[in-house]
CSV table of C-alpha atoms and ligand atoms in Angstrom, one decimal:
chain,number,residue,atom,x,y,z
A,1,UNK,CA,7.8,55.0,-23.7
A,2,UNK,CA,6.2,53.1,-26.6
A,3,UNK,CA,8.0,50.1,-28.2
A,4,UNK,CA,8.7,50.4,-31.9
A,5,UNK,CA,8.7,47.6,-34.4
A,6,UNK,CA,12.1,46.1,-35.0
A,7,UNK,CA,13.8,44.5,-38.0
A,8,UNK,CA,13.2,40.8,-37.3
A,9,UNK,CA,16.1,39.8,-39.6
A,10,UNK,CA,18.7,41.1,-37.1
A,11,UNK,CA,19.9,39.3,-34.0
A,12,UNK,CA,18.3,41.0,-31.0
A,13,UNK,CA,20.4,41.9,-28.0
A,14,UNK,CA,18.6,42.8,-24.7
A,15,UNK,CA,20.4,45.6,-23.0
A,16,UNK,CA,19.0,46.5,-19.5
A,17,UNK,CA,20.2,49.9,-18.3
A,18,UNK,CA,20.9,51.0,-21.9
A,19,UNK,CA,19.9,54.6,-21.5
A,20,UNK,CA,22.8,55.1,-19.1
A,21,UNK,CA,26.4,56.3,-19.7
A,22,UNK,CA,27.9,53.0,-20.8
A,23,UNK,CA,24.8,51.5,-22.2
A,24,UNK,CA,24.0,54.3,-24.6
A,25,UNK,CA,27.5,53.9,-26.2
A,26,UNK,CA,26.8,50.2,-26.3
A,27,UNK,CA,23.6,50.7,-28.3
A,28,UNK,CA,25.4,52.6,-31.0
A,29,UNK,CA,28.1,50.0,-31.3
A,30,UNK,CA,25.5,47.2,-31.5
A,31,UNK,CA,23.7,49.0,-34.3
A,32,UNK,CA,26.9,49.7,-36.1
A,33,UNK,CA,27.8,46.0,-35.8
A,34,UNK,CA,24.4,44.9,-37.3
A,35,UNK,CA,22.6,43.9,-34.2
A,36,UNK,CA,19.2,45.2,-32.9
A,37,UNK,CA,19.3,46.4,-29.3
A,38,UNK,CA,16.2,46.0,-27.2
A,39,UNK,CA,16.4,48.8,-24.5
A,40,UNK,CA,15.1,48.1,-21.0
A,41,UNK,CA,15.5,50.9,-18.5
A,42,UNK,CA,13.4,52.2,-15.7
A,43,UNK,CA,14.7,55.8,-16.3
A,44,UNK,CA,15.7,56.0,-12.7
A,45,UNK,CA,19.0,57.7,-13.6
A,46,UNK,CA,18.4,59.1,-17.1
A,47,UNK,CA,15.7,60.7,-19.1
A,48,UNK,CA,14.1,59.4,-22.3
A,49,UNK,CA,15.8,62.4,-24.0
A,50,UNK,CA,19.1,60.5,-23.8
A,51,UNK,CA,17.6,57.7,-25.9
A,52,UNK,CA,16.2,60.2,-28.4
A,53,UNK,CA,19.7,61.7,-28.8
A,54,UNK,CA,21.1,58.2,-29.5
A,55,UNK,CA,18.3,57.7,-32.1
A,56,UNK,CA,19.4,60.9,-33.8
A,57,UNK,CA,23.0,59.7,-33.9
A,58,UNK,CA,22.1,56.3,-35.4
A,59,UNK,CA,19.3,57.6,-37.5
A,60,UNK,CA,16.7,55.0,-36.6
A,61,UNK,CA,14.1,54.3,-33.9
A,62,UNK,CA,15.2,51.9,-31.2
A,63,UNK,CA,13.0,49.3,-29.6
A,64,UNK,CA,12.6,50.3,-25.9
A,65,UNK,CA,10.7,49.5,-22.8
A,66,UNK,CA,10.3,51.5,-19.7
A,67,UNK,CA,10.5,48.6,-17.3
A,68,UNK,CA,12.1,48.1,-13.9
A,69,UNK,CA,14.2,45.0,-13.8
A,70,UNK,CA,12.7,44.3,-10.4
A,71,UNK,CA,9.5,43.6,-12.3
A,72,UNK,CA,9.8,39.9,-13.0
A,73,UNK,CA,6.6,39.6,-15.1
A,74,UNK,CA,7.6,42.7,-17.1
A,75,UNK,CA,11.0,41.1,-17.9
A,76,UNK,CA,9.3,37.8,-18.7
A,77,UNK,CA,7.0,39.5,-21.2
A,78,UNK,CA,9.9,41.0,-23.0
A,79,UNK,CA,11.6,37.6,-23.4
A,80,UNK,CA,8.3,36.2,-24.7
A,81,UNK,CA,8.0,38.9,-27.3
A,82,UNK,CA,11.6,38.9,-28.6
A,83,UNK,CA,13.9,35.9,-29.4
A,84,UNK,CA,16.8,37.4,-27.5
A,85,UNK,CA,20.2,36.3,-28.9
A,86,UNK,CA,22.2,37.8,-26.0
A,87,UNK,CA,22.0,40.1,-23.0
A,88,UNK,CA,24.4,42.9,-22.2
A,89,UNK,CA,23.5,44.2,-18.8
A,90,UNK,CA,24.2,47.7,-17.5
A,91,UNK,CA,21.3,48.3,-15.2
A,92,UNK,CA,22.5,49.3,-11.7
A,93,UNK,CA,22.9,52.2,-9.4
A,94,UNK,CA,26.5,53.3,-9.1
A,95,UNK,CA,26.9,56.1,-6.6
A,96,UNK,CA,29.2,55.1,-3.8
A,97,UNK,CA,28.1,58.0,-1.5
A,98,UNK,CA,24.4,57.3,-2.1
A,99,UNK,CA,24.9,53.6,-1.5
A,100,UNK,CA,26.4,54.5,2.0
A,101,UNK,CA,23.3,56.6,2.7
A,102,UNK,CA,20.7,54.1,1.3
A,103,UNK,CA,22.3,50.6,1.5
A,104,UNK,CA,19.0,48.7,1.5
A,105,UNK,CA,17.8,50.3,-1.7
A,106,UNK,CA,21.2,49.7,-3.3
A,107,UNK,CA,21.2,46.0,-2.4
A,108,UNK,CA,17.6,45.6,-3.4
A,109,UNK,CA,18.2,47.2,-6.8
A,110,UNK,CA,21.6,46.0,-7.7
A,111,UNK,CA,21.2,42.4,-6.4
A,112,UNK,CA,17.4,42.1,-6.9
A,113,UNK,CA,17.5,42.9,-10.7
A,114,UNK,CA,20.1,40.3,-11.2
A,115,UNK,CA,18.1,37.6,-9.5
A,116,UNK,CA,15.1,38.5,-11.7
A,117,UNK,CA,17.2,38.4,-14.8
A,118,UNK,CA,18.6,35.0,-14.0
A,119,UNK,CA,15.2,33.7,-13.0
A,120,UNK,CA,13.8,34.7,-16.4
A,121,UNK,CA,16.9,33.2,-18.1
A,122,UNK,CA,17.0,29.9,-16.4
A,123,UNK,CA,13.6,29.2,-15.0
A,124,UNK,CA,11.6,30.3,-18.1
A,125,UNK,CA,14.0,30.2,-21.0
A,126,UNK,CA,17.1,28.3,-20.0
A,127,UNK,CA,20.0,30.1,-21.7
A,128,UNK,CA,23.7,29.8,-20.8
A,129,UNK,CA,25.7,32.8,-19.5
A,130,UNK,CA,29.2,34.2,-19.7
A,131,UNK,CA,30.0,37.2,-17.6
A,132,UNK,CA,32.8,39.8,-17.3
A,133,UNK,CA,34.1,40.8,-13.9
A,134,UNK,CA,34.0,44.3,-12.3
A,135,UNK,CA,37.2,45.4,-10.7
A,136,UNK,CA,35.6,46.9,-7.6
A,137,UNK,CA,34.7,43.3,-6.4
A,138,UNK,CA,38.4,42.5,-5.9
A,139,UNK,CA,38.8,45.1,-3.1
A,140,UNK,CA,42.3,46.4,-2.3
A,141,UNK,CA,44.5,44.9,-5.0
A,142,UNK,CA,47.3,42.4,-4.2
A,143,UNK,CA,48.8,43.1,-7.6
A,144,UNK,CA,48.1,45.3,-10.7
A,145,UNK,CA,46.8,45.1,-13.3
A,146,UNK,CA,43.8,43.1,-12.3
A,147,UNK,CA,42.9,39.9,-14.0
A,148,UNK,CA,40.2,37.3,-13.4
A,149,UNK,CA,42.7,35.1,-11.3
A,150,UNK,CA,43.0,37.9,-8.7
A,151,UNK,CA,41.4,36.7,-5.4
A,152,UNK,CA,38.2,38.5,-4.2
A,153,UNK,CA,38.9,40.4,-0.9
A,154,UNK,CA,35.3,41.2,0.0
A,155,UNK,CA,36.0,42.5,3.4
A,156,UNK,CA,38.1,45.3,2.1
A,157,UNK,CA,35.3,46.7,-0.1
A,158,UNK,CA,34.3,49.9,1.8
A,159,UNK,CA,30.8,50.7,0.5
A,160,UNK,CA,27.4,49.0,-0.2
A,161,UNK,CA,27.7,49.7,-4.0
A,162,UNK,CA,30.9,47.7,-4.2
A,163,UNK,CA,29.5,45.0,-1.9
A,164,UNK,CA,26.3,44.7,-4.0
A,165,UNK,CA,28.5,44.0,-7.0
A,166,UNK,CA,30.6,41.5,-5.0
A,167,UNK,CA,27.4,39.6,-4.1
A,168,UNK,CA,26.4,39.7,-7.8
A,169,UNK,CA,29.8,38.2,-8.8
A,170,UNK,CA,29.2,35.3,-6.5
A,171,UNK,CA,25.7,34.8,-7.8
A,172,UNK,CA,27.0,34.8,-11.4
A,173,UNK,CA,29.9,32.5,-10.6
A,174,UNK,CA,27.6,30.0,-8.9
A,175,UNK,CA,25.1,30.2,-11.7
A,176,UNK,CA,27.8,29.7,-14.3
A,177,UNK,CA,28.8,26.5,-12.5
A,178,UNK,CA,25.2,25.2,-12.2
A,179,UNK,CA,24.4,26.0,-15.8
A,180,UNK,CA,27.5,25.5,-17.9
A,181,UNK,CA,27.6,26.5,-21.6
B,201,NAD,N1,30.6,54.4,-15.2
B,201,NAD,C1,31.7,53.8,-14.8
B,201,NAD,O1,32.8,54.3,-14.7
B,201,NAD,C2,31.6,52.3,-14.5
B,201,NAD,C3,32.8,51.6,-14.2
B,201,NAD,C4,32.8,50.2,-13.9
B,201,NAD,C5,31.5,49.6,-13.9
B,201,NAD,N2,30.4,50.2,-14.1
B,201,NAD,C6,29.1,49.5,-14.1
B,201,NAD,O2,28.6,49.5,-15.4
B,201,NAD,C7,27.1,49.6,-15.2
B,201,NAD,C8,26.6,50.8,-16.0
B,201,NAD,O3,27.2,51.9,-15.5
B,201,NAD,P1,26.8,53.4,-16.1
B,201,NAD,O4,28.0,54.3,-15.7
B,201,NAD,O5,26.4,53.3,-17.5
B,201,NAD,O6,25.6,53.7,-15.1
B,201,NAD,P2,24.4,54.7,-15.4
B,201,NAD,O7,23.8,55.1,-14.2
B,201,NAD,O8,24.8,55.7,-16.4
B,201,NAD,O9,23.3,53.7,-16.2
B,201,NAD,C9,22.6,52.7,-15.5
B,201,NAD,C10,21.2,52.7,-16.1
B,201,NAD,O10,20.5,51.6,-15.5
B,201,NAD,C11,19.2,52.1,-15.2
B,201,NAD,N3,18.7,51.3,-14.1
B,201,NAD,C12,19.1,51.2,-12.8
B,201,NAD,N4,18.4,50.3,-12.1
B,201,NAD,C13,17.5,49.8,-13.0
B,201,NAD,C14,16.5,48.8,-12.8
B,201,NAD,N5,16.2,48.2,-11.6
B,201,NAD,N6,15.7,48.5,-13.9
B,201,NAD,C15,16.0,49.1,-15.1
B,201,NAD,N7,16.9,50.0,-15.3
B,201,NAD,C16,17.7,50.4,-14.2
B,201,NAD,C17,19.3,53.6,-14.9
B,201,NAD,O11,18.1,54.3,-15.2
B,201,NAD,C18,20.4,54.0,-15.9
B,201,NAD,O12,19.9,54.4,-17.2
B,201,NAD,C19,26.8,49.6,-13.7
B,201,NAD,O13,26.6,48.2,-13.3
B,201,NAD,C20,28.1,50.1,-13.1
B,201,NAD,O14,28.3,49.5,-11.8
B,201,NAD,C21,30.4,51.6,-14.4
């Protein structure tokens, strides 16, 4: 997957996992809102054809890199190349059944990529973060609908996919405290 030249006047938003289900919708919305998405995906769950379809919808080429977020140097190179305004992250594996069969791979991918992303952000470029929560990390609900005040009930999460996200929430929470806006 070759990178294309972007429009340097637009704010660039790095979007790991952008060829996936949610990310591909996000690219379209970003372009419609006047931003320039920088796609980073290892194509582990989708083919490049999905990005080509999005390009047909928006009518322009999209800057993209076939990079695994577990590749720290690869991520660092992208940050060096682009003055990233923000990151919207969607890179993860999400199959509950597969996570039960392959827990180590799920923890490695879903927690490992986040540690790499945060390493690049804070160690090399120092940028503040905000993050949104994922409902699965709250376990069995004490009340509905969820809000961010709901306590985490980690032990009631039944599968490695959810637990990997639970670990990520703690990493993000601790990082937000250590590096406030
Ligand atoms: N789809 C849902 O209903 C839903 C609901 C709540 C939360 N989420 C979360 O939203 C995020 C995106 O979900 P989705 O449904 O779009 O998933 P998806 O599988 O459609 O897309 C994820 C993308 O990430 C890529 N990817 C995975 N690991 C990567 C890595 N190490 N490096 C680079 N790219 C990698 C995959 O190739 C894929 O294109 C996930 O974190 C998921 O847990 C999804």
